[in-house]
mmCIF file of C-alpha atoms and ligand atoms in Angstrom:
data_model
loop_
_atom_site.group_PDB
_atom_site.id
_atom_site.type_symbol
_atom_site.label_atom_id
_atom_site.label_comp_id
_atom_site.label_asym_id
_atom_site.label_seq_id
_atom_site.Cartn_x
_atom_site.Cartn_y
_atom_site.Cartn_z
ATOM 1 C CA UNK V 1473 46.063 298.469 7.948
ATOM 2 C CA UNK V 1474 43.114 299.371 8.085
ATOM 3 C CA UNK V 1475 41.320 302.101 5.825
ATOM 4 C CA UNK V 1476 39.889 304.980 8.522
ATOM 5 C CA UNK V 1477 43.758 304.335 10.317
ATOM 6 C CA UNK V 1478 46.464 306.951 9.241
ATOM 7 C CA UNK V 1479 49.835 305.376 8.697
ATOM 8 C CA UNK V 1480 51.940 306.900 10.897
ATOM 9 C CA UNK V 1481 54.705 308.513 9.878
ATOM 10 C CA UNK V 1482 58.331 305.845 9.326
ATOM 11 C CA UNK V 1483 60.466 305.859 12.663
ATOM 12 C CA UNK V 1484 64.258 305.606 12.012
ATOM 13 C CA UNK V 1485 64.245 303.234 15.085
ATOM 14 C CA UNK V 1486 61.487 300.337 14.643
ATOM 15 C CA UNK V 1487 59.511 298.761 11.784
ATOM 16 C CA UNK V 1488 55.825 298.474 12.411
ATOM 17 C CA UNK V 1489 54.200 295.421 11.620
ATOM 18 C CA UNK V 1490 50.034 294.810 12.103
ATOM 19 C CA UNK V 1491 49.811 291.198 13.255
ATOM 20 C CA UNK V 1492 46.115 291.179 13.574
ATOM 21 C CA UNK V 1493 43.459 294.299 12.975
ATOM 22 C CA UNK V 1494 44.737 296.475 16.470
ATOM 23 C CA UNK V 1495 47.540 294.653 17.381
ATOM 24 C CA UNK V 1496 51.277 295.730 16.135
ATOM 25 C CA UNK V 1497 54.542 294.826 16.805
ATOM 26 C CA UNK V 1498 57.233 297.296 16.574
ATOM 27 C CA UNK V 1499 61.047 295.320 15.459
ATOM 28 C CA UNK V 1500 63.818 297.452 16.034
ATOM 29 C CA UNK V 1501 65.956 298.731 13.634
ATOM 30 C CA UNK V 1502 69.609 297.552 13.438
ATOM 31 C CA UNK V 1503 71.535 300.624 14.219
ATOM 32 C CA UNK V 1504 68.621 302.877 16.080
ATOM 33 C CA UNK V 1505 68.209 303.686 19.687
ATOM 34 C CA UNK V 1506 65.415 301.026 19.975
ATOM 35 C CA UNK V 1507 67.490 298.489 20.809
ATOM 36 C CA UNK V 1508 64.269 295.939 21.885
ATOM 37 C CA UNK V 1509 61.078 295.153 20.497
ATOM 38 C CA UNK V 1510 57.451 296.962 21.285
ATOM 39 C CA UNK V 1511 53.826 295.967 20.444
ATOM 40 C CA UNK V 1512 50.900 298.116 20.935
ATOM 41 C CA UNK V 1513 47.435 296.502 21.777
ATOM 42 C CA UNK V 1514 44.595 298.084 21.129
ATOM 43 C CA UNK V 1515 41.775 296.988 23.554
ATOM 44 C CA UNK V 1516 39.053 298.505 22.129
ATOM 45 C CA UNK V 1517 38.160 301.521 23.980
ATOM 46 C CA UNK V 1518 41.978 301.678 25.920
ATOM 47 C CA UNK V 1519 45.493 300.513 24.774
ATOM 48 C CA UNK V 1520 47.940 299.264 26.501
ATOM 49 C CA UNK V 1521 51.819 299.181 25.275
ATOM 50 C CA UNK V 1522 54.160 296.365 25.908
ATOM 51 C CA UNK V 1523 57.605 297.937 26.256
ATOM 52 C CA UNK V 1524 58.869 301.726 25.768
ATOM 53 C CA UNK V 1525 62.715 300.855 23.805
ATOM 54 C CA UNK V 1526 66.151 302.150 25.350
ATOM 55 C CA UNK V 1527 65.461 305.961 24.603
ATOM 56 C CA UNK V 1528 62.570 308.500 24.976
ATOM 57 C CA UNK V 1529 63.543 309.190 20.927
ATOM 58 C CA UNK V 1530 62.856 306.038 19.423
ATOM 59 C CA UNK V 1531 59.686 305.518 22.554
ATOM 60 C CA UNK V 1532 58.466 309.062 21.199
ATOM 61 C CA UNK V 1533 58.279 307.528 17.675
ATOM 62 C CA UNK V 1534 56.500 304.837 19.105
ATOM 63 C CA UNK V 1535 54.123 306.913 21.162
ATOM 64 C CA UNK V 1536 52.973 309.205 17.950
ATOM 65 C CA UNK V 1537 52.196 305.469 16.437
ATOM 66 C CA UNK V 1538 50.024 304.000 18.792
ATOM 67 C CA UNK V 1539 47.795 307.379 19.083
ATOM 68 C CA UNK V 1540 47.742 307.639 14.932
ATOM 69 C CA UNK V 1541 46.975 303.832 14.352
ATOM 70 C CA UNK V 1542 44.993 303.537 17.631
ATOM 71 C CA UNK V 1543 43.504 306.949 18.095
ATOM 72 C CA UNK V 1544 43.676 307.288 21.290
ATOM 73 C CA UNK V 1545 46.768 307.686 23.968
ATOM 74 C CA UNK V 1546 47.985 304.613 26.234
ATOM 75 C CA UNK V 1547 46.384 304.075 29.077
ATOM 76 C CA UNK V 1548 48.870 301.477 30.223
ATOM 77 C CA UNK V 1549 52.725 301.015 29.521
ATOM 78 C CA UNK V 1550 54.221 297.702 29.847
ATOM 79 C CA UNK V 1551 57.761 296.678 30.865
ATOM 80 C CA UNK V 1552 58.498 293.232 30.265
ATOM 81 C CA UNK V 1553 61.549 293.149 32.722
ATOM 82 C CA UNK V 1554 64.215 295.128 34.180
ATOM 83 C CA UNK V 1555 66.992 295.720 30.892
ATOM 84 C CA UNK V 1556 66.957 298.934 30.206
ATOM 85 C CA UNK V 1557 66.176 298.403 26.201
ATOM 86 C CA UNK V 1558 62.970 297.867 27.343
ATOM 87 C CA UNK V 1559 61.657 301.093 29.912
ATOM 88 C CA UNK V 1560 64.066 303.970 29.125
ATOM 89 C CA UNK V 1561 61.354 305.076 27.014
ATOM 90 C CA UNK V 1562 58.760 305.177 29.711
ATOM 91 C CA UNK V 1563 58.621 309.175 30.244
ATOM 92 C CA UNK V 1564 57.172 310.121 26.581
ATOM 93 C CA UNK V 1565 53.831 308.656 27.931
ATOM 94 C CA UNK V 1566 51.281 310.451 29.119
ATOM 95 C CA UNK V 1567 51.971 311.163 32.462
ATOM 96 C CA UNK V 1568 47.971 309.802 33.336
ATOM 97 C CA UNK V 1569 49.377 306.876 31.406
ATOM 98 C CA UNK V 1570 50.396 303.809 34.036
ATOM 99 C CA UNK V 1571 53.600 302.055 33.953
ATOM 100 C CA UNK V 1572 53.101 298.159 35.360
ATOM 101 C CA UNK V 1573 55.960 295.826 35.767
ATOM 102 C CA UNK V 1574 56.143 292.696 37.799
ATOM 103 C CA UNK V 1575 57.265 293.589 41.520
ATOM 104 C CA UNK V 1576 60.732 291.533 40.988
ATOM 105 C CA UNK V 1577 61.204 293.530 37.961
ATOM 106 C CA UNK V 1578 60.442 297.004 39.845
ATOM 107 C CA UNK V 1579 62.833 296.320 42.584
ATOM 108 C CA UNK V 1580 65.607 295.756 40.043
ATOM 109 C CA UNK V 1581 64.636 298.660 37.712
ATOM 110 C CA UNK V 1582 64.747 300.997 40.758
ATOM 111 C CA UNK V 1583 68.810 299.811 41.160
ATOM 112 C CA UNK V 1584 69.121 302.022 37.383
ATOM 113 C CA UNK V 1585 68.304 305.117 38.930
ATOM 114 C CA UNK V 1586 71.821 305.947 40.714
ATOM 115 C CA UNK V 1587 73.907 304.542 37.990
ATOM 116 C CA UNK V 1588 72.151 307.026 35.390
ATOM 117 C CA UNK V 1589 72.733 309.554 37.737
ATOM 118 C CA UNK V 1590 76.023 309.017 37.629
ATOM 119 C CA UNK V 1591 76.197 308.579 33.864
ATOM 120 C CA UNK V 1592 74.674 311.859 33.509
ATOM 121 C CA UNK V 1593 77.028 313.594 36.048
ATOM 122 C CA UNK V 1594 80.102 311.801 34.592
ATOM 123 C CA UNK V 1595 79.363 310.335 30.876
ATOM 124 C CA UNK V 1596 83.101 310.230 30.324
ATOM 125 C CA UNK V 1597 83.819 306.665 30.682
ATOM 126 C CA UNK V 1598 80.466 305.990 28.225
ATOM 127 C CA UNK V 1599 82.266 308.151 25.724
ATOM 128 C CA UNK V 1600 85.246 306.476 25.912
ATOM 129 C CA UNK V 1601 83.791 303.231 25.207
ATOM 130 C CA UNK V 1602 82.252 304.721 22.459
ATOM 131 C CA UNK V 1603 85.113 306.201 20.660
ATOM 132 C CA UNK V 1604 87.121 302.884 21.208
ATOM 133 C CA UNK V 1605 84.203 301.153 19.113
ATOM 134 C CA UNK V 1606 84.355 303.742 16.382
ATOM 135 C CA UNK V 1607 88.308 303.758 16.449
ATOM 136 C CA UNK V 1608 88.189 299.677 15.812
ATOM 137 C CA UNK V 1609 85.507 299.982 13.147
ATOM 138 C CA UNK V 1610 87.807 302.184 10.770
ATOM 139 C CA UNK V 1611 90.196 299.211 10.885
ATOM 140 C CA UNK V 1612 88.019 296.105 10.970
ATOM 141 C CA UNK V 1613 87.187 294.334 7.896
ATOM 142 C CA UNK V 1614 85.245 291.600 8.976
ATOM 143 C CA UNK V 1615 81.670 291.753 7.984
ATOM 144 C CA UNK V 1616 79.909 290.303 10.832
ATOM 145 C CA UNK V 1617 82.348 292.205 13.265
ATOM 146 C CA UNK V 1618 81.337 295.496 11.458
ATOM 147 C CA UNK V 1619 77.767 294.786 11.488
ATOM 148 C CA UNK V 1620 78.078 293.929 15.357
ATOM 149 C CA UNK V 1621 80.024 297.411 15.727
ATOM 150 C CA UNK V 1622 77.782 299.396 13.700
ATOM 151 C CA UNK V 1623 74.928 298.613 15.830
ATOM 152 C CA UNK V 1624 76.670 299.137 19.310
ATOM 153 C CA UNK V 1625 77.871 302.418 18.329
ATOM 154 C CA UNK V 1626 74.185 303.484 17.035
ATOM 155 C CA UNK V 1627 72.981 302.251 20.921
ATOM 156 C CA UNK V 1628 75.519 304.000 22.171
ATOM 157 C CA UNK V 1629 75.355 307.397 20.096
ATOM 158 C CA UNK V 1630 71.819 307.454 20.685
ATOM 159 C CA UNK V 1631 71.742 306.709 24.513
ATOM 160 C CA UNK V 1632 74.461 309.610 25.059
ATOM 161 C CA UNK V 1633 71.864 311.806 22.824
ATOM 162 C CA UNK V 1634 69.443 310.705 25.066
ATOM 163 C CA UNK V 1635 71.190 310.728 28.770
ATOM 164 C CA UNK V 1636 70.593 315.014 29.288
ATOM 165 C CA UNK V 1637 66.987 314.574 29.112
ATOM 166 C CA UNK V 1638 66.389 311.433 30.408
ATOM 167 C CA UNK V 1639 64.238 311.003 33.186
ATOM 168 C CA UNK V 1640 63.735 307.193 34.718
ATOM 169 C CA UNK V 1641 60.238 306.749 35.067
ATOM 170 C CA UNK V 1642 59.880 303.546 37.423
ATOM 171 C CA UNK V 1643 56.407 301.545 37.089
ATOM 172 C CA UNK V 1644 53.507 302.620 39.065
ATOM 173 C CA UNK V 1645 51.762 299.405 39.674
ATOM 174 C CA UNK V 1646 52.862 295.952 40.414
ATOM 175 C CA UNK V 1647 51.658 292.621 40.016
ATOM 176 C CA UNK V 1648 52.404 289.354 41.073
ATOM 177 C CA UNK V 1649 51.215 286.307 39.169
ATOM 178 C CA UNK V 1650 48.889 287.347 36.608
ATOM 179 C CA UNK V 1651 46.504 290.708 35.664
ATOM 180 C CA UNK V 1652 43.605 290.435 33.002
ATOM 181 C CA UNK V 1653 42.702 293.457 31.110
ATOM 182 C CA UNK V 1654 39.712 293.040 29.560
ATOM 183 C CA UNK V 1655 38.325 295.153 26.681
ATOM 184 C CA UNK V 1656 35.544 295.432 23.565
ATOM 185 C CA UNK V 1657 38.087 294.200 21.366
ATOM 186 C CA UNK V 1658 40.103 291.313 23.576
ATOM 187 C CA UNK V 1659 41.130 290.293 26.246
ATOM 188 C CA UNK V 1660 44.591 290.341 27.297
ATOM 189 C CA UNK V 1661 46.584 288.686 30.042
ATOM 190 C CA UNK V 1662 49.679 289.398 32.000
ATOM 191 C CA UNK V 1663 51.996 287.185 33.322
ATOM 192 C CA UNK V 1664 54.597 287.092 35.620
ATOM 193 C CA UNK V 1665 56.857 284.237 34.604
ATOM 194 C CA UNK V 1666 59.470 284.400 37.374
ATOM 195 C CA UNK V 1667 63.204 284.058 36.384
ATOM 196 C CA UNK V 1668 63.937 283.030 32.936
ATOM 197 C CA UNK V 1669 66.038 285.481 31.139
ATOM 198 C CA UNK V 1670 65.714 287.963 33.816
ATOM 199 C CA UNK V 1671 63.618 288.197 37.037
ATOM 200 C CA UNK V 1672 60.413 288.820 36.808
ATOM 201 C CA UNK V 1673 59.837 288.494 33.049
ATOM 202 C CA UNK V 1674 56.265 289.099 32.121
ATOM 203 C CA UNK V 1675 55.018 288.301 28.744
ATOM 204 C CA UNK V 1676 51.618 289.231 27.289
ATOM 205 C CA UNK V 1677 48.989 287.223 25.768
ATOM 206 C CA UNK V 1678 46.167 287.548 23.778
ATOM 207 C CA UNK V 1679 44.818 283.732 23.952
ATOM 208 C CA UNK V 1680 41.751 284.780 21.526
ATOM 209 C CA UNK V 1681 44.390 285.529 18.770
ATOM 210 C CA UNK V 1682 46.723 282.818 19.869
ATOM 211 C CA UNK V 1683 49.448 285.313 20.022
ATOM 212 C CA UNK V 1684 52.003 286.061 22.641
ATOM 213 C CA UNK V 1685 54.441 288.802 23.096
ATOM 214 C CA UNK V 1686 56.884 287.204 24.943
ATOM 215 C CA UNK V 1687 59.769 289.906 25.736
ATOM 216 C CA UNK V 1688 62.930 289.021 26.298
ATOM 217 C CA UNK V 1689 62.120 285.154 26.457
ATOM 218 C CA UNK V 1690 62.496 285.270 23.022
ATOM 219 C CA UNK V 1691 65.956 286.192 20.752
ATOM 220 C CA UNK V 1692 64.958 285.133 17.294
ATOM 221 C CA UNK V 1693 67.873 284.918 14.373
ATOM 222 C CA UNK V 1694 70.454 285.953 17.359
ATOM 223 C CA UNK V 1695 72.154 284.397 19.988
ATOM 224 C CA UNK V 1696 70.047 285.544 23.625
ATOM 225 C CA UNK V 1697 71.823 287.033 26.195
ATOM 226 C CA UNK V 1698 72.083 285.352 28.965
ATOM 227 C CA UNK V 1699 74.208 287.156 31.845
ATOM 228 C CA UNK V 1700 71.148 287.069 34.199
ATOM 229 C CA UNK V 1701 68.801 283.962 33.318
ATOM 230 C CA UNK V 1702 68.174 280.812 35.181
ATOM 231 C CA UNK V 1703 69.072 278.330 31.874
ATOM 232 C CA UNK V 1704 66.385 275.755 33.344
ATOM 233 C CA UNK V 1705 63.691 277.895 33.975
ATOM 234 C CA UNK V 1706 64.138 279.290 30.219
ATOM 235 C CA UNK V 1707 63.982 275.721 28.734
ATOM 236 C CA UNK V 1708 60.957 274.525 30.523
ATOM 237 C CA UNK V 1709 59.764 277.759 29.720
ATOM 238 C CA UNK V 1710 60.256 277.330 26.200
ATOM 239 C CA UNK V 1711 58.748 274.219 26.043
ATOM 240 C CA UNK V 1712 55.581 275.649 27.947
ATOM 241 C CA UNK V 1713 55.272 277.597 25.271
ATOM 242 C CA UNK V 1714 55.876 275.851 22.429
ATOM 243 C CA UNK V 1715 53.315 273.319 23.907
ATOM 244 C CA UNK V 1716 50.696 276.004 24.187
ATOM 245 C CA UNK V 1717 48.122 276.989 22.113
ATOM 246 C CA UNK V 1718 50.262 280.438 21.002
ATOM 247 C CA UNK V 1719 51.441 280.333 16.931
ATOM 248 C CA UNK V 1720 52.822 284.032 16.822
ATOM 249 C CA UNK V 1721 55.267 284.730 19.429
ATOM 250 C CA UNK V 1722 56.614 288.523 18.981
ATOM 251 C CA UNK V 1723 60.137 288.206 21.184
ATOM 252 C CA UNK V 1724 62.053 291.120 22.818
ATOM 253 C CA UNK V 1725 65.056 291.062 19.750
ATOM 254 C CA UNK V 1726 64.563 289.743 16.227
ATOM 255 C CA UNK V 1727 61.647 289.199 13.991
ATOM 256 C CA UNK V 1728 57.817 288.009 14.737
ATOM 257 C CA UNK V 1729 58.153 284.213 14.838
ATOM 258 C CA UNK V 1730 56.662 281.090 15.817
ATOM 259 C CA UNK V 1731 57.284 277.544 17.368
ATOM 260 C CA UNK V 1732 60.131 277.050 15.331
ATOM 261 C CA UNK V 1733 62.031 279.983 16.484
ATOM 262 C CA UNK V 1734 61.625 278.431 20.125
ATOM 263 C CA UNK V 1735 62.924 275.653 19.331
ATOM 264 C CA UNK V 1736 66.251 276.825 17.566
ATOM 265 C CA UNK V 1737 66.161 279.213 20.825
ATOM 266 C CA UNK V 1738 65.929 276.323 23.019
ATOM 267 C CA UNK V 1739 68.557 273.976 20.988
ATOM 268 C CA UNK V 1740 71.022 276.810 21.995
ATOM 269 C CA UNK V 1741 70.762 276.754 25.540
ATOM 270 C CA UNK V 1742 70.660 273.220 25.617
ATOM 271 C CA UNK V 1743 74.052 273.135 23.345
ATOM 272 C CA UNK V 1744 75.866 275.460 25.740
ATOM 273 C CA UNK V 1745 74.914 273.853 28.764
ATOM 274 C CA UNK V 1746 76.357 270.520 27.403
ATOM 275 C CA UNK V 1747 79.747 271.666 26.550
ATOM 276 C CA UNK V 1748 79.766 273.666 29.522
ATOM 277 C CA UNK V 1749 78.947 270.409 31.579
ATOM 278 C CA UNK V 1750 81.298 268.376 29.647
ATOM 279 C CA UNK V 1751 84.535 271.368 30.502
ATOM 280 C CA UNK V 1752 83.161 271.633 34.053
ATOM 281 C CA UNK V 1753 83.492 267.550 33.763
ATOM 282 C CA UNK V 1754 86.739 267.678 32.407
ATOM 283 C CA UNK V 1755 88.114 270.544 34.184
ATOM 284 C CA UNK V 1756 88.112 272.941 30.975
ATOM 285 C CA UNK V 1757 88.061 276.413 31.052
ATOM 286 C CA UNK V 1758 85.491 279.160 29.233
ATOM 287 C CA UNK V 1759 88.190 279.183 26.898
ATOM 288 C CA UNK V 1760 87.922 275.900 25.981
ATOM 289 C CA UNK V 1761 84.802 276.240 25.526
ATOM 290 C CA UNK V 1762 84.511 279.442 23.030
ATOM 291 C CA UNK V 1763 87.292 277.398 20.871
ATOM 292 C CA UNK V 1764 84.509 274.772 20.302
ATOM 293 C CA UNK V 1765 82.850 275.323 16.517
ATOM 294 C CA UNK V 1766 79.086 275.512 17.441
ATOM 295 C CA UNK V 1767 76.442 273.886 14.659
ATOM 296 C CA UNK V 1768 74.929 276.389 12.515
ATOM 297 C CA UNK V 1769 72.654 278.689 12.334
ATOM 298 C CA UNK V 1770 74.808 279.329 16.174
ATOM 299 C CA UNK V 1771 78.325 279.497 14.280
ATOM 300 C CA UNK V 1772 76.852 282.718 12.024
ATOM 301 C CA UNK V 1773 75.188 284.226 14.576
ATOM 302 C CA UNK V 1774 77.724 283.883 17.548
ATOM 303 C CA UNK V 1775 80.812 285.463 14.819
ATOM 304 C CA UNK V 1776 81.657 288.927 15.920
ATOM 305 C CA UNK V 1777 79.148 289.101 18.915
ATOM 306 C CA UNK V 1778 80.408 289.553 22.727
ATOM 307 C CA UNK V 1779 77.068 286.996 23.016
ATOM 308 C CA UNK V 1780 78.701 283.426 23.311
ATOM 309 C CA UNK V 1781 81.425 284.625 25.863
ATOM 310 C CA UNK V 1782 79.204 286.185 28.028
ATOM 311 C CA UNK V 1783 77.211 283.385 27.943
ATOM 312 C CA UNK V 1784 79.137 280.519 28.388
ATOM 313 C CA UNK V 1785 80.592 282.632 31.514
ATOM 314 C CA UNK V 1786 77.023 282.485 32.927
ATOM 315 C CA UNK V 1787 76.142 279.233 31.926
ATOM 316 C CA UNK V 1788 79.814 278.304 33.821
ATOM 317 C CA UNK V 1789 78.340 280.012 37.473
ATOM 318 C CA UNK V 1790 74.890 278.645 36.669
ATOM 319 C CA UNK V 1791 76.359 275.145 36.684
ATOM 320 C CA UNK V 1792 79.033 275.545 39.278
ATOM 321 C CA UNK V 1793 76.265 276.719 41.868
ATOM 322 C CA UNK V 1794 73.949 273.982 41.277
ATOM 323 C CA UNK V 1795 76.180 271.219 40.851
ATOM 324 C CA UNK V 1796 75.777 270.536 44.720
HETATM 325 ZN ZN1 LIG P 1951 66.636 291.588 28.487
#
């Protein structure tokens, strides 16, 4: 970093990471309340922050960042798409901040708003999962089951912590398509990609850096989750961007990466949706499928995680509603 810049103080939920001179990414911590990935973009005379994490804890942490390494406050918050690891933070920002999402994503954001209510009225059923999770970790001995556990009960400890005060702040300006900022420093773009792991992903680029941060598009050194993505849209997608001119992607979950990382992300999705053609085929069931033994690095990642169930289910409806 550089010399005149503080370091800001270490956040229990992220690790900061400068990926060019005004331009950081924040990874999440295993067992935090960040849950997602954040990057903070210094424009020159304004910043601009690309996702706020699943509590106004770890997005405060975040907030006194950007203003130490940046100097100034944000004048724009970013929300890549609609999962709540990725705005629940929104409210720690200057309220003369502005929140921008795509329009898709706004409309689907704004469904949150009665369920937290009802959370917050009732958290009983939250704590309930909870205490299940911490009841099966004092028995489980499996390593990647425990790891898995640890880090659910740290989201969920933290987003109880969090529900009292929490306060959905929805965007305050959408866009369709594509907004430029421009700035002293760079120039950044905005884009609405449509559905690929969610509707109305957005992703951010800085083409003068070659560097994209690409949300929830990207699950690096994890299996994505894919409950609400159109699996066709997210491999042309994918190969978009690996055929761009972009050689640092920074993805919603798991480390900065590159081309590579698309490509293992890509290989997945393509795996599932064979077997999941070939049981559809063959009249299999989801079942059948989760008893296949995937290659690795899929085998690791997939052992302990709810991830491969709940996407072979959604890879099963994809299929079955397109077949025709
Ligand atoms: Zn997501």
């Amino acid at each position: 970093m550089p010399d005149n810049i503080k370091t800001p103080p270490e956040s229990m939920h992220f690790t900061l990471q400068e990926i060019t001179a005004g331009v950081f990414a924040a990874i999440s911590k295993a067992e935090s309340g960040a849950m997602g990935n954040a990057g903070i973009i210094d424009l020159g005379e304004r910043v601009i922050i690309f996702d706020t994490f699943e509590t106004p804890t770890a997005a405060e942490d975040l907030r006194i960042a950007s203003e130490y390494l940046t100097g100034k406050p944000a004048t724009w918050v970013v929300n890549s798409h609609s999962h709540s690891d990725h705005w629940f933070g929104n409210q720690v920002f200057l309220q003369g901040s502005i929140v921008i999402s795509s329009q898709t994503a706004a409309k689907l954001m704004n469904e949150y708003i009665g369920e937290v209510e009802e959370e917050k009225s009732d958290p009983s059923e939250l704590v309930e999962f909870l205490q299940d999770q911490i009841n099966q970790l004092e028995t489980e001995t499996d390593q990647n089951i425990r790891r898995v556990l640890k880090s659910s009960i740290a989201r969920w400890e933290s987003y109880l912590k969090s529900l009292p005060n929490l306060k959905l702040r929805l965007p305050e300006q959408l866009f369709n398509k594509k907004i430029v900022f421009h700035g002293s420093e760079r120039c950044v773009e905005l884009i609405d990609m449509g559905t690929v792991h969610s509707p109305g992903d957005c992703i951010l680029t800085i083409p003068s850096e070659d560097l994209a941060f690409i949300g929830d598009i990207g699950f690096f050194h994890q299996l994505p989750f894919m409950a609400d993505c159109d699996p066709q849209k997210w491999v042309s997608t994918l190969s978009e961007l690996k055929n761009s001119n972009f050689v640092v992607f920074i993805p919603g979950h798991g480390p900065v990466g590159n081309v590579k990382d698309l490509e293992t992300l890509e290989e997945y999705i393509l795996i599932l949706r064979k077997l999941v053609t070939d049981a559809i085929s063959s009249g299999e069931s989801v079942e059948y499928v989760l008893s296949n033994q995937l290659p690795e690095p899929f085998r690791t990642w997939s052992n302990g995680s709810p991830r491969m169930e709940v996407n072979t289910k959604a890879m099963f409806e994809y299929l079955t509603n397109t077949e025709d």
